[in-house]
GROMACS .gro file of C-alpha atoms in nm:
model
  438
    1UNK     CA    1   2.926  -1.773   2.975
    2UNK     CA    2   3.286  -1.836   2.974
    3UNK     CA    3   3.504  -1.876   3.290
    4UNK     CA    4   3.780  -1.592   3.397
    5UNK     CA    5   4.016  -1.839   3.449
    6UNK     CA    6   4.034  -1.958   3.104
    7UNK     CA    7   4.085  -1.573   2.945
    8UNK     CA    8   4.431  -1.538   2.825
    9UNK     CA    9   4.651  -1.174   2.999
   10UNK     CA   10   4.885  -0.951   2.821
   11UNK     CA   11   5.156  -0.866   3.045
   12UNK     CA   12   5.309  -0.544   3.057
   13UNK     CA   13   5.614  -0.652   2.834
   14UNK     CA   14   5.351  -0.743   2.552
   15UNK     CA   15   5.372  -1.127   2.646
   16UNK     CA   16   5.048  -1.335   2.622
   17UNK     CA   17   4.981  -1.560   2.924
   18UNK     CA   18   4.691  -1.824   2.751
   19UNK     CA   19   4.460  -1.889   3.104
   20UNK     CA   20   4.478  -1.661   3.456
   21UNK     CA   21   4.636  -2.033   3.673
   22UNK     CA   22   4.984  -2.003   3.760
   23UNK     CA   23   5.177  -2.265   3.946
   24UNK     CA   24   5.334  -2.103   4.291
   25UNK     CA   25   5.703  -2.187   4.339
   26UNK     CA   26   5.756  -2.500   4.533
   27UNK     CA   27   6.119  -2.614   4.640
   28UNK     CA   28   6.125  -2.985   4.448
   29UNK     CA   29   6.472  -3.124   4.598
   30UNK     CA   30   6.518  -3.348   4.331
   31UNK     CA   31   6.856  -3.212   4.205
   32UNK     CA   32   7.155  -3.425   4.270
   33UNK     CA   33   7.353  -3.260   4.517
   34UNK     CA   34   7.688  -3.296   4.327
   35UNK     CA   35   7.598  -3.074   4.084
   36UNK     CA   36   7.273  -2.939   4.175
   37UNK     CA   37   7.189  -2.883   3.766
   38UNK     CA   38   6.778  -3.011   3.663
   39UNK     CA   39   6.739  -3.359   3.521
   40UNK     CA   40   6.462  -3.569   3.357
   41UNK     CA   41   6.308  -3.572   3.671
   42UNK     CA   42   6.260  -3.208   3.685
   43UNK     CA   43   6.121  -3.238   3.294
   44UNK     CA   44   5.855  -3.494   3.385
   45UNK     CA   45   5.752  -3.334   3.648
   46UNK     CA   46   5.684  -2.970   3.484
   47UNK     CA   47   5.558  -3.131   3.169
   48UNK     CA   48   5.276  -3.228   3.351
   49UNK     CA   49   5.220  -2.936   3.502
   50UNK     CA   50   5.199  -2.741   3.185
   51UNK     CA   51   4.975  -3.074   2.994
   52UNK     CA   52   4.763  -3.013   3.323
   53UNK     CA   53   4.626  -2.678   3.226
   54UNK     CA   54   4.844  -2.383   3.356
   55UNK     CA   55   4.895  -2.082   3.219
   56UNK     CA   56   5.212  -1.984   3.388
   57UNK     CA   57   5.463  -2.207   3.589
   58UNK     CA   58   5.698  -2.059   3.826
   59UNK     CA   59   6.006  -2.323   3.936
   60UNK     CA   60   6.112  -2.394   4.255
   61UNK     CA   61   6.366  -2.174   4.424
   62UNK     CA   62   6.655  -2.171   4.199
   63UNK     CA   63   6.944  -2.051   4.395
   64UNK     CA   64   7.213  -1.849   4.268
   65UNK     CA   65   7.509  -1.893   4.444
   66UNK     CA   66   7.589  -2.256   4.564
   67UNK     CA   67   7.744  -2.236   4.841
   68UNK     CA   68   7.444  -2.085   5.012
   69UNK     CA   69   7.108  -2.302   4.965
   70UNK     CA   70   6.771  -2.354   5.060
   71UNK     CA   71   6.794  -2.704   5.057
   72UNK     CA   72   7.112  -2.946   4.946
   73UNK     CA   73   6.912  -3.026   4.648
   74UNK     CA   74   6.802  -2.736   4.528
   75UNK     CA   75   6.900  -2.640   4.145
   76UNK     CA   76   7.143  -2.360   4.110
   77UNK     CA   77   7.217  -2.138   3.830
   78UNK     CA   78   7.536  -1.959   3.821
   79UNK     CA   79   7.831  -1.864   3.606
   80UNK     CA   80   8.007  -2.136   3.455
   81UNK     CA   81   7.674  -2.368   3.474
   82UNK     CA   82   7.637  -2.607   3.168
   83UNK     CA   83   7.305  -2.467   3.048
   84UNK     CA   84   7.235  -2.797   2.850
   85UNK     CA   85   7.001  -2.930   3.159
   86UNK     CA   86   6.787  -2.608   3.175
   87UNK     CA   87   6.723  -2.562   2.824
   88UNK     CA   88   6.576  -2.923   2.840
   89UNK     CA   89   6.375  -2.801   3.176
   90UNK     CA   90   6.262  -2.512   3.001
   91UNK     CA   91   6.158  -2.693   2.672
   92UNK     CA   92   5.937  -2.956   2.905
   93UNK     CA   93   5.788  -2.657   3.086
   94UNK     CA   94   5.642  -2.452   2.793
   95UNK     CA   95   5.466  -2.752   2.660
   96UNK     CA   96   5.098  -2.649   2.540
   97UNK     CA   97   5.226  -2.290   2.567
   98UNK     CA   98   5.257  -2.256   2.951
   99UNK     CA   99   5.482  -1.948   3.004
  100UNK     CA  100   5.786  -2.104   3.158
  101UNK     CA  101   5.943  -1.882   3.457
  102UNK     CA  102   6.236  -1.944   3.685
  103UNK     CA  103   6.251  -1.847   4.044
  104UNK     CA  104   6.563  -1.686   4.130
  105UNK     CA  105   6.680  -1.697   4.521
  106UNK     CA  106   6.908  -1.638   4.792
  107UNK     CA  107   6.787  -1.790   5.127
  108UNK     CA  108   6.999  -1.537   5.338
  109UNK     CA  109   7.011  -1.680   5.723
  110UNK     CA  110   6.763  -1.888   5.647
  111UNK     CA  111   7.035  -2.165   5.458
  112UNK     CA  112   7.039  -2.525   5.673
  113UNK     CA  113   7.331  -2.655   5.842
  114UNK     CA  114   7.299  -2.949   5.587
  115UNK     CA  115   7.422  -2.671   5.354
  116UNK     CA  116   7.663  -2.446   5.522
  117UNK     CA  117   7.724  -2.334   5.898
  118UNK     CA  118   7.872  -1.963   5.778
  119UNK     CA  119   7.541  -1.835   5.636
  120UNK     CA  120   7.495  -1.474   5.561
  121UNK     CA  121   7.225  -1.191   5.619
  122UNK     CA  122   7.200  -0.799   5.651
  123UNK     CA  123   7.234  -0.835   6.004
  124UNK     CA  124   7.374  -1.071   6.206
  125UNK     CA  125   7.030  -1.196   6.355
  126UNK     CA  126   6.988  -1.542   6.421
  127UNK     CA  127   6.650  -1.779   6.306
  128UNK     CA  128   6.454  -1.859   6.561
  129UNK     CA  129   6.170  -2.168   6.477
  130UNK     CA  130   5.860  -2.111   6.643
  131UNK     CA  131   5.793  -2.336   6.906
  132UNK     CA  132   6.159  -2.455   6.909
  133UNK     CA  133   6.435  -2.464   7.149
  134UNK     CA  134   6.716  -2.162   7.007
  135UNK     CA  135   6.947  -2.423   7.026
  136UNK     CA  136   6.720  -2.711   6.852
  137UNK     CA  137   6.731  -2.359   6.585
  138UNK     CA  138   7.093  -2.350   6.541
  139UNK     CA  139   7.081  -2.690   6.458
  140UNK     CA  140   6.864  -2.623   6.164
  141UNK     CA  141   7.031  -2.333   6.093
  142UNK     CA  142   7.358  -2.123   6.225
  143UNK     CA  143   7.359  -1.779   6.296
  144UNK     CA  144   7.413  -1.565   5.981
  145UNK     CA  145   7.723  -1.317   5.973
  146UNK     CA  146   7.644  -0.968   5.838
  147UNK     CA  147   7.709  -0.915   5.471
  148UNK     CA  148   7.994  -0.693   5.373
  149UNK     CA  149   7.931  -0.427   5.100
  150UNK     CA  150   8.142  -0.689   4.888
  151UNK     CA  151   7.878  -0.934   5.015
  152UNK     CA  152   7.622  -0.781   4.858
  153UNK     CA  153   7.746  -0.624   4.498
  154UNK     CA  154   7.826  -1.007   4.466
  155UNK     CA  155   7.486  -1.089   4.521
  156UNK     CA  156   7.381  -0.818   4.278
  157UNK     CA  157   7.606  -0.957   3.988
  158UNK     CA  158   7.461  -1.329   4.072
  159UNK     CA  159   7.077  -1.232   4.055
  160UNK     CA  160   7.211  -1.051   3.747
  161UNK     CA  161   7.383  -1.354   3.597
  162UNK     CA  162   7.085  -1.617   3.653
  163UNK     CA  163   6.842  -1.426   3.480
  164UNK     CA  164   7.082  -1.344   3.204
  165UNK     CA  165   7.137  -1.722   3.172
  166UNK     CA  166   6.770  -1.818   3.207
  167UNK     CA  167   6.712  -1.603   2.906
  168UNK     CA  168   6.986  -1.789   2.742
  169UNK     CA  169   6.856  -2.116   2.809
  170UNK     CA  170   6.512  -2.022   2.715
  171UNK     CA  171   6.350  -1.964   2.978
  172UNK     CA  172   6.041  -1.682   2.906
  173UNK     CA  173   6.154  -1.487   3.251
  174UNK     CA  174   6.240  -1.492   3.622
  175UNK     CA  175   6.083  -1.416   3.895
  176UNK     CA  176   6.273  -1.257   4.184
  177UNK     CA  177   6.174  -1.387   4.544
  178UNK     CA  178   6.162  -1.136   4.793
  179UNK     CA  179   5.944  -1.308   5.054
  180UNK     CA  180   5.928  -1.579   5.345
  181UNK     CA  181   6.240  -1.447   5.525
  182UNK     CA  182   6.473  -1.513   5.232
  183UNK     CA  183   6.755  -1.293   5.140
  184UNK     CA  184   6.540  -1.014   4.986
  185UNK     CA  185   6.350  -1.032   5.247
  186UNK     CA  186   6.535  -1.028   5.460
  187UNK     CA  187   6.661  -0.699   5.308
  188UNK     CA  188   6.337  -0.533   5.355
  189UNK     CA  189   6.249  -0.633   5.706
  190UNK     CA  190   6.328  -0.373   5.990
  191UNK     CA  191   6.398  -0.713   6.228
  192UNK     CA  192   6.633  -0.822   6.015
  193UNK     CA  193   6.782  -0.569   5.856
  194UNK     CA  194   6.960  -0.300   6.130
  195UNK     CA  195   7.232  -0.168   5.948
  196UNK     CA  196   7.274   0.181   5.929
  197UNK     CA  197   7.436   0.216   5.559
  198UNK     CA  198   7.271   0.265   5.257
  199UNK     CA  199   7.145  -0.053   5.244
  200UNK     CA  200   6.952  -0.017   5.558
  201UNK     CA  201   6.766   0.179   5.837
  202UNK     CA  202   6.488   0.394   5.640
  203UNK     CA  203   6.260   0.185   5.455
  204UNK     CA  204   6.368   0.356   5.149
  205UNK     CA  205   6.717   0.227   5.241
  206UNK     CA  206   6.588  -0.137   5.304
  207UNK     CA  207   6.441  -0.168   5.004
  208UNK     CA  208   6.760  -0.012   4.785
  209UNK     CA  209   6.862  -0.391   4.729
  210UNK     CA  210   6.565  -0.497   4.574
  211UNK     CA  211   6.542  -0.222   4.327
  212UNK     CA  212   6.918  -0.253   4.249
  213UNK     CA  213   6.913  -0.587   4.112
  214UNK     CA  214   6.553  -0.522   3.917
  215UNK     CA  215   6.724  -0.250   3.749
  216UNK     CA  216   7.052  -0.463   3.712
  217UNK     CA  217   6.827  -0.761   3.529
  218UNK     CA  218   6.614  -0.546   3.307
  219UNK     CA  219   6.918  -0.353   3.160
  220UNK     CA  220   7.075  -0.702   3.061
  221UNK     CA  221   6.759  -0.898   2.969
  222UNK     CA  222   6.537  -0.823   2.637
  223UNK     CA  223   6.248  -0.618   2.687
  224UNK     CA  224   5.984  -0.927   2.616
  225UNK     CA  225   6.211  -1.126   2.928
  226UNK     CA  226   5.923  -1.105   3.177
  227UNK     CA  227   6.053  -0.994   3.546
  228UNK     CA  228   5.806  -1.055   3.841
  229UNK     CA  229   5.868  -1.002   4.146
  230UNK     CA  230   5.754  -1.213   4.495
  231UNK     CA  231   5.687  -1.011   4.737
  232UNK     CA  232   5.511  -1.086   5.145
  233UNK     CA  233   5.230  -0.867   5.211
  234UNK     CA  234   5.360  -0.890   5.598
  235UNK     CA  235   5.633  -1.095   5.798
  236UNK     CA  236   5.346  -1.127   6.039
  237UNK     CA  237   5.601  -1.043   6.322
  238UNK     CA  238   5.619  -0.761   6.569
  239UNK     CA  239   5.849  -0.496   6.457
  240UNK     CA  240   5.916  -0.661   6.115
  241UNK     CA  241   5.769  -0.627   5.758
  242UNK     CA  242   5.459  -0.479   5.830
  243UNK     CA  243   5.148  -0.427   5.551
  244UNK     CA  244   5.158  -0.083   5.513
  245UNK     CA  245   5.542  -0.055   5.467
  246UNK     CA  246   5.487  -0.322   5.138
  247UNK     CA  247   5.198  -0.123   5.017
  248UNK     CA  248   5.495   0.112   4.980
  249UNK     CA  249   5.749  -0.116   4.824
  250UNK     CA  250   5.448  -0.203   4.599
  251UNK     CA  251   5.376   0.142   4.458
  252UNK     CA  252   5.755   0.182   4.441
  253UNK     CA  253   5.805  -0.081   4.165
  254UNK     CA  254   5.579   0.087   3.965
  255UNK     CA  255   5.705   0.237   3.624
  256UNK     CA  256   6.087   0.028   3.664
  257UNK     CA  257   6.004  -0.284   3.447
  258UNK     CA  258   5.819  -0.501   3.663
  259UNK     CA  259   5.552  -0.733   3.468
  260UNK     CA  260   5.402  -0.869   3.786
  261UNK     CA  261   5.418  -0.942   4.150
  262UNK     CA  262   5.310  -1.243   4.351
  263UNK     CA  263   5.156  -1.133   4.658
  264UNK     CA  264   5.209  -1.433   4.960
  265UNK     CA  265   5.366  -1.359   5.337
  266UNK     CA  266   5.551  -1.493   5.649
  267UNK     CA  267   5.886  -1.654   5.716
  268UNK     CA  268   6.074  -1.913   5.870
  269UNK     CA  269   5.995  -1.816   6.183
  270UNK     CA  270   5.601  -1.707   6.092
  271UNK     CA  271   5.483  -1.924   5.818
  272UNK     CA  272   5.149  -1.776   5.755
  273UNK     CA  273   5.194  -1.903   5.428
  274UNK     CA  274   5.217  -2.245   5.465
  275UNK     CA  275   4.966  -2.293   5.820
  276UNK     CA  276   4.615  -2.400   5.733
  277UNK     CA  277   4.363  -2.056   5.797
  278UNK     CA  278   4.280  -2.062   6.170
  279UNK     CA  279   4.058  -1.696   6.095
  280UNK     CA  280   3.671  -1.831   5.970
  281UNK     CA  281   3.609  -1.498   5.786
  282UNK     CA  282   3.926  -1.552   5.627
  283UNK     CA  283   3.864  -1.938   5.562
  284UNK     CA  284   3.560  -1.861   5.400
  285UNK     CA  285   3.711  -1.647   5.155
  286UNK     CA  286   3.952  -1.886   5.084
  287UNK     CA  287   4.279  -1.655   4.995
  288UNK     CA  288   4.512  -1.605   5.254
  289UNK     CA  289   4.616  -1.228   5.111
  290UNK     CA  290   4.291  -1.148   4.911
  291UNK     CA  291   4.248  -0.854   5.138
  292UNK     CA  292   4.581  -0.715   5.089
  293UNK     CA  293   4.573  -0.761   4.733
  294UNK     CA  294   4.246  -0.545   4.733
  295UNK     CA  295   4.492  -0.273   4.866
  296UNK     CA  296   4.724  -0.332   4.619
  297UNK     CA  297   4.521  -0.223   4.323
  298UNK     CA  298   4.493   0.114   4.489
  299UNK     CA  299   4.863   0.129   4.475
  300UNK     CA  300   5.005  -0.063   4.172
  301UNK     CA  301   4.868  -0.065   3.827
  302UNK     CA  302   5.088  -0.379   3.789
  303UNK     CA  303   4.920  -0.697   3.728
  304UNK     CA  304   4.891  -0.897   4.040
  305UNK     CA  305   4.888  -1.289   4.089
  306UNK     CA  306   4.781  -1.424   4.435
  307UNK     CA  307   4.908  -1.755   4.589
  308UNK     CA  308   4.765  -1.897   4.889
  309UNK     CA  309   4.462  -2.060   5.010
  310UNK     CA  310   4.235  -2.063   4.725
  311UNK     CA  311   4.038  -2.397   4.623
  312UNK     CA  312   3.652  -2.326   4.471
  313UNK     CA  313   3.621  -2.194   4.140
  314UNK     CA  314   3.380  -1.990   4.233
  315UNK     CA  315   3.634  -1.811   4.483
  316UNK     CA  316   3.847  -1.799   4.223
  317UNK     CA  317   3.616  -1.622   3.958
  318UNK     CA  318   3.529  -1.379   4.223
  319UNK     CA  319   3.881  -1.260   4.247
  320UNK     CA  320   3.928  -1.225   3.889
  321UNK     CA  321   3.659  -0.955   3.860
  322UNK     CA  322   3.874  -0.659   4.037
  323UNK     CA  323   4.097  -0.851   4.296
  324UNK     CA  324   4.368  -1.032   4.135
  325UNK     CA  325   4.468  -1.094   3.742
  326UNK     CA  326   4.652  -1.430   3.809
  327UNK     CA  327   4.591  -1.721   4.030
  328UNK     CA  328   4.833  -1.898   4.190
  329UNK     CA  329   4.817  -2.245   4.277
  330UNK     CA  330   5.070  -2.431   4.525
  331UNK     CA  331   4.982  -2.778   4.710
  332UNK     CA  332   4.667  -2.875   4.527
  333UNK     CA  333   4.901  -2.933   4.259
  334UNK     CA  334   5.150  -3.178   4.447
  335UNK     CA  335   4.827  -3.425   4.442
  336UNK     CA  336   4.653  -3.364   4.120
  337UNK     CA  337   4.878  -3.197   3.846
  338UNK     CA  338   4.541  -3.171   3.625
  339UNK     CA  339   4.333  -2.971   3.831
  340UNK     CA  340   4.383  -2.625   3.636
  341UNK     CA  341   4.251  -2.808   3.332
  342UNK     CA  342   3.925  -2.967   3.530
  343UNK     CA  343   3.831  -2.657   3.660
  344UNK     CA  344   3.880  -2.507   3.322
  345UNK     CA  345   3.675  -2.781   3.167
  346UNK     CA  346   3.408  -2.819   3.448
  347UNK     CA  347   3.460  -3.166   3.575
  348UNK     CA  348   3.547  -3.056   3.932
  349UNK     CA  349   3.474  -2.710   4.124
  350UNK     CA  350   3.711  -2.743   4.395
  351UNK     CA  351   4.055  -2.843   4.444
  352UNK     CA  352   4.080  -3.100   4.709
  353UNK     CA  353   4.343  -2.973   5.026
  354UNK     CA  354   4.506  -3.188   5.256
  355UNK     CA  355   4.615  -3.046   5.591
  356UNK     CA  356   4.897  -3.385   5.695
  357UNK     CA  357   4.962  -3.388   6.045
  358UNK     CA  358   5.113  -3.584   6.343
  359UNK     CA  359   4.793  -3.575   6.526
  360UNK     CA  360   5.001  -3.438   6.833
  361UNK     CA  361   4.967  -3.115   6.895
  362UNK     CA  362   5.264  -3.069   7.105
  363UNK     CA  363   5.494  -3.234   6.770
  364UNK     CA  364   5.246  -3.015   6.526
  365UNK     CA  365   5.264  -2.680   6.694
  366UNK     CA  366   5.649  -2.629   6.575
  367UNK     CA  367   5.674  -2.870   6.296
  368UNK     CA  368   5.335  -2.874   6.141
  369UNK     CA  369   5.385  -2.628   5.899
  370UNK     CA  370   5.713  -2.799   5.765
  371UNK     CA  371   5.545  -3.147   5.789
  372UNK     CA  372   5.307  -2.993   5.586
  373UNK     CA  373   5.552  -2.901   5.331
  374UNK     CA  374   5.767  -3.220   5.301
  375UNK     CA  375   5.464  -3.423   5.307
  376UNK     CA  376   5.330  -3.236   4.965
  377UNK     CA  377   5.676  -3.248   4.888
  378UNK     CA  378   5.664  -3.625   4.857
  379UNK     CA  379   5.377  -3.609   4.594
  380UNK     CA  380   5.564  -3.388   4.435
  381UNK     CA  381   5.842  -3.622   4.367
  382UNK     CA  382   5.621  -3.886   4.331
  383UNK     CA  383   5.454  -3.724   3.990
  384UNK     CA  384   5.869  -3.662   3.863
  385UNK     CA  385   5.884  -4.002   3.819
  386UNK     CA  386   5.821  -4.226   3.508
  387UNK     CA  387   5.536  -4.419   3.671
  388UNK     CA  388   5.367  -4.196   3.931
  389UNK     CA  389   5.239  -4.432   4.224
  390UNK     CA  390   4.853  -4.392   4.264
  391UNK     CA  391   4.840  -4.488   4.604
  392UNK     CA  392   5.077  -4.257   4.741
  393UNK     CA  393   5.045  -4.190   5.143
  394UNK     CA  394   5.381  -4.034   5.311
  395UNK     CA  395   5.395  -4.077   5.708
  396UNK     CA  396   5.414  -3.824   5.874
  397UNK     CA  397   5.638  -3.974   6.130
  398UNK     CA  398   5.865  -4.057   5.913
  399UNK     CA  399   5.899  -3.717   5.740
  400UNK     CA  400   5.908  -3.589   6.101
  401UNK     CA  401   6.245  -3.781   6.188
  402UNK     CA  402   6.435  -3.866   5.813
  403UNK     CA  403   6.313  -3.615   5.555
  404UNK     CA  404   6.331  -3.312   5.823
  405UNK     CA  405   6.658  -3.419   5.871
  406UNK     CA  406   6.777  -3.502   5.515
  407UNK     CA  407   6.678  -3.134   5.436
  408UNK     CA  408   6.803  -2.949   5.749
  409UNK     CA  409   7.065  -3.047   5.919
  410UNK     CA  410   7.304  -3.263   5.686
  411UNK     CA  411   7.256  -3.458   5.373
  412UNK     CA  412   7.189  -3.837   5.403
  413UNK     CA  413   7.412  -3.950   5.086
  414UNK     CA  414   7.723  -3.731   5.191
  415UNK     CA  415   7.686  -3.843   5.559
  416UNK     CA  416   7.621  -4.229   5.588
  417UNK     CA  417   7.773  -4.253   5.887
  418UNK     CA  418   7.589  -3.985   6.095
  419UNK     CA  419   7.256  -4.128   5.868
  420UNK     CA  420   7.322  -4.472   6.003
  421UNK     CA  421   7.364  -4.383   6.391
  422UNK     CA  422   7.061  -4.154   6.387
  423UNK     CA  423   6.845  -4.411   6.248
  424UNK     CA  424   6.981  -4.638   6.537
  425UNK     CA  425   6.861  -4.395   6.746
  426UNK     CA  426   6.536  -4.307   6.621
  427UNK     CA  427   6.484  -4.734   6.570
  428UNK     CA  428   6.590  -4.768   6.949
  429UNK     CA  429   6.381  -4.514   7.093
  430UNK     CA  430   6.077  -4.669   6.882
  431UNK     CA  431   6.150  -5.040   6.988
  432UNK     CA  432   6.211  -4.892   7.412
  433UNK     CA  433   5.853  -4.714   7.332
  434UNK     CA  434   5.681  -5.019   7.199
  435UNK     CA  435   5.800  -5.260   7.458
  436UNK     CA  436   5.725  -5.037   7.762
  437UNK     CA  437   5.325  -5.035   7.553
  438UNK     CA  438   5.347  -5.431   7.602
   0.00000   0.00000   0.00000
C-alpha cells in the first residue's frame, strides 16, 4: 500500500505539487548585508532541500522593503532589485520538480535594533520578550511608531511588487506571512492593532489589510502563480488573536484566489511555535495545530498545510486522511536535508528533534526558544556550504552571547568596534567566573 505522503496534490490554480512534504519557512541569514540579494549559498542550500525529497519549499522570510528587516541578513526583494540572483535561487530550488515558493514579509515592530530603531506597526505598541526586562526589550527592538495611511498603501504596492518580481524571476508563487507577530499579523491582532480607521477596530476592519494586498497580487500575477497564505491559528495571548476570530479570517479567504494556507501560531512575545510541547496529549499527537486544523476543514475548502511538531510517519499519514493536505516540515530539516525522501522510501520512520538548551532554566525560560532557533540556524548554514561539516555541534553559550547579538541588536561586520568591546566583556566576565571556581 502506498504512503500519503508520496501522492502528488492539485492545487486550486491547477498546479501539481509531486509528494504532500513541504519545507516551513526558516529565516537563513546568509545574505550579505550590503545588498541583502541570494547567493550560491542560498542555491546549495535549497538544492538540497529539493534533491532531499520535498514536494514544496517555502524560503525564508523575504522582506520587502529594506529598510525594515527581520534580521540584517535577510534577502529582500524590492523595486529596482537585480533579479539575476533569484532566478539562480529559484532554478536551484525547483530541482527534481520541488515547487519553488517565496515567502514574502514585513516584520512590523518586531524589526531589531541591528536593523533600524524607527520601526513601524498599526499601533504604536511596544514588544515585550517574555521573561525579559522591557528595557533588555527595547534593546532588541524599539518601540514601533504607528503607520500612516501612506504607511500602509506603501506596504500594499511592496507586497504587490515582490510577488510580481518573484513571478518574473521564476519563482512558481509566494506565500504571504501573516503570522508570529509580523506585520500582517500584527494587522489582525486586537493587541496590536487599536486604531479606529478602516484598517482597524472590528475584526472585519483588522483583517482589511490582508485581503487588500491578496487581491492586489492576484490581479497582477498569472492565474497558475500560486498565492498561499501563513496564517497563526492563535497569538496565544490574552486579548490578542484568538482561535475563533482566525476560524473567521479562514472562511473569509475563501473564493478570493487563495491556493493554500499554512496553519502555525504565536509571536515574539508567545512563541508557541518554536517551544518544545509542554501539553502530553498534545505531544503525543505530535502537531502543534492539528486540532485547529481539524476546525479548519469545517470552514475552508482550501487546501491546508500544517507546520509544527510533527516527526513519525505514522503521525503524519494519519493527518493526511481528513486533517491536513500538506505537511510541513521546519527544524528536522536544518539536521538532515534528506529526511522527506527516507520517509518516502522507508529507511527511517521518524525524524530525529533536537530540543538545544543552556541547561539553566533561569537563561532558558526567556531565551530558549530563540536559542532554539539560532542553534538550528547554524545547521542550516552549515548544509549552504560546499562541504557540509558532519560533526557539527553549535554551543549554546556561544549563540546565547554572539549570534543573539549579531542578529538583534547590531551587526558584527558594520560594528567592529562595539563587536570587539563586547567580546572583552563577555571574555572578562568568563575569565572573573573561572578564577573565582579555582
Amino acid at each position: 500500500m502506498s504512503l500519503k505522503v508520496t501522492k502528488s496534490f492539485t492545487l486550486p490554480n491547477g498546479v501539481v505539487v509531486r509528494n504532500r512534504f513541504a519545507k516551513g519557512a526558516m529565516t537563513e541569514g546568509l545574505a550579505d548585508p550590503d545588498t541583502n540579494l541570494p547567493n550560491e549559498s542560498h542555491c546549495r542550500l535549497y538544492k538540497r532541500w529539493a534533491e532531499g525529497g520535498l514536494g514544496i519549499s517555502i524560503t525564508g522570510n523575504v522582506q520587502v522593503d529594506n529598510r525594515y528587516m527581520e534580521a540584517p541578513r535577510n534577502v529582500v526583494l524590492q523595486e529596482g532589485t537585480d533579479l539575476e540572483s533569484f532566478k539562480k535561487w529559484a532554478v536551484a530550488m525547483k530541482t527534481e520538480g520541488c515547487l519553488a515558493i517565496m515567502q514574502v514579509s514585513h516584520p512590523g515592530r518586531q524589526c531589531p535594533t541591528s536593523v533600524t530603531t524607527n520601526p513601524i506597526a498599526p499601533s504604536a505598541v511596544a514588544l515585550e520578550m517574555p521573561g525579559m526586562p522591557f528595557k533588555m526589550s527595547q534593546l532588541m527592538c524599539r518601540a514601533p511608531r504607528e503607520m500612516t495611511q501612506a504607511d500602509i498603501d506603501e506596504v500594499i504596492q511592496r507586497f504587490t511588487t515582490a510577488a510580481v518580481l518573484a513571478e518574473k524571476a521564476g519563482f512558481d508563487g509566494v506565500q504571504l506571512h501573516g503570522a508570529h507577530g509580523y506585520l500582517l499579523s500584527a494587522f489582525l491582532s486586537p493587541l496590536t492593532n487599536r486604531r479606529n480607521d478602516q484598517w482597524g477596530g472590528s475584526a472585519e476592519n483588522r483583517r482589511r489589510l490582508l485581503h487588500t494586498i491578496i487581491k492586489s497580487v492576484r490581479e497582477n500575477v498569472s492565474p497558475n502563480f500560486v498565492l498561499m497564505v501563513k496564517l497563526n491559528s492563535a497569538d496565544f495571548q490574552r486579548g490578542g488573536f484568538e482561535e475563533g476570530e482566525s476560524l473567521k479570517v479562514l472562511a473569509s479567504l475563501e473564493g478570493v484566489g487563495v491556493d493554500a494556507v499554512e496553519i502555525s501560531g504565536g509571536t515574539y512575545e508567545h512563541m508557541e511555535a518554536l517551544q518544545a510541547v509542554k501539553k502530553e496529549s498534545t505531544r503525543k499527537r505530535e502537531a502543534f495545530f492539528l486540532e485547529f486544523a481539524k476546525k479548519a476543514r469545517e470552514v475552508t475548502t482550501i487546501p491546508v498545510m500544517l507546520t509544527g511538531g510533527f516527526a513519525k510517519l505514522e503521525t503524519m499519514e494519519e493527518a493526511l486522511i481528513q486533517d491536513v493536505d500538506f505537511i510541513g516540515i521546519g527544524r528536522p530539516l536544518c539536521t538532515d536535508v534528506n529526511a522527506p525522501q527516507k520517509l518516502m522510501s522507508g529507511d527511517i520512520k521518524t525524524m530525529e528533534r533536537f530540543d538545544p538548551c543552556t541547561g539553566v532554566a533561569a537563561i532558558d525560560g526567556p531565551f530558549g526558544a530563540a536559542v532554539g532557533t539560532l542553534w538550528h540556524r547554524e545547521h542550516l548554514i552549515n548544509f549552504s556550504k560546499e562541504t557540509p561539516d558532519p560533526n557539527l555541534a553549535p554551543n549554546c553559550w556561544w549563540i546565547l552571547n554572539f549570534t543573539m547579538v549579531a542578529v538583534y541588536m547590531w551587526d558584527p561586520m558594520k560594528n567592529r568596534k562595539k563587536t570587539a568591546c563586547y567580546s572583552a566583556l563577555v571574555l572578562g566576565l568568563c575569565a572573573a567566573f573561572a578564577y573565582l571556581r579555582m
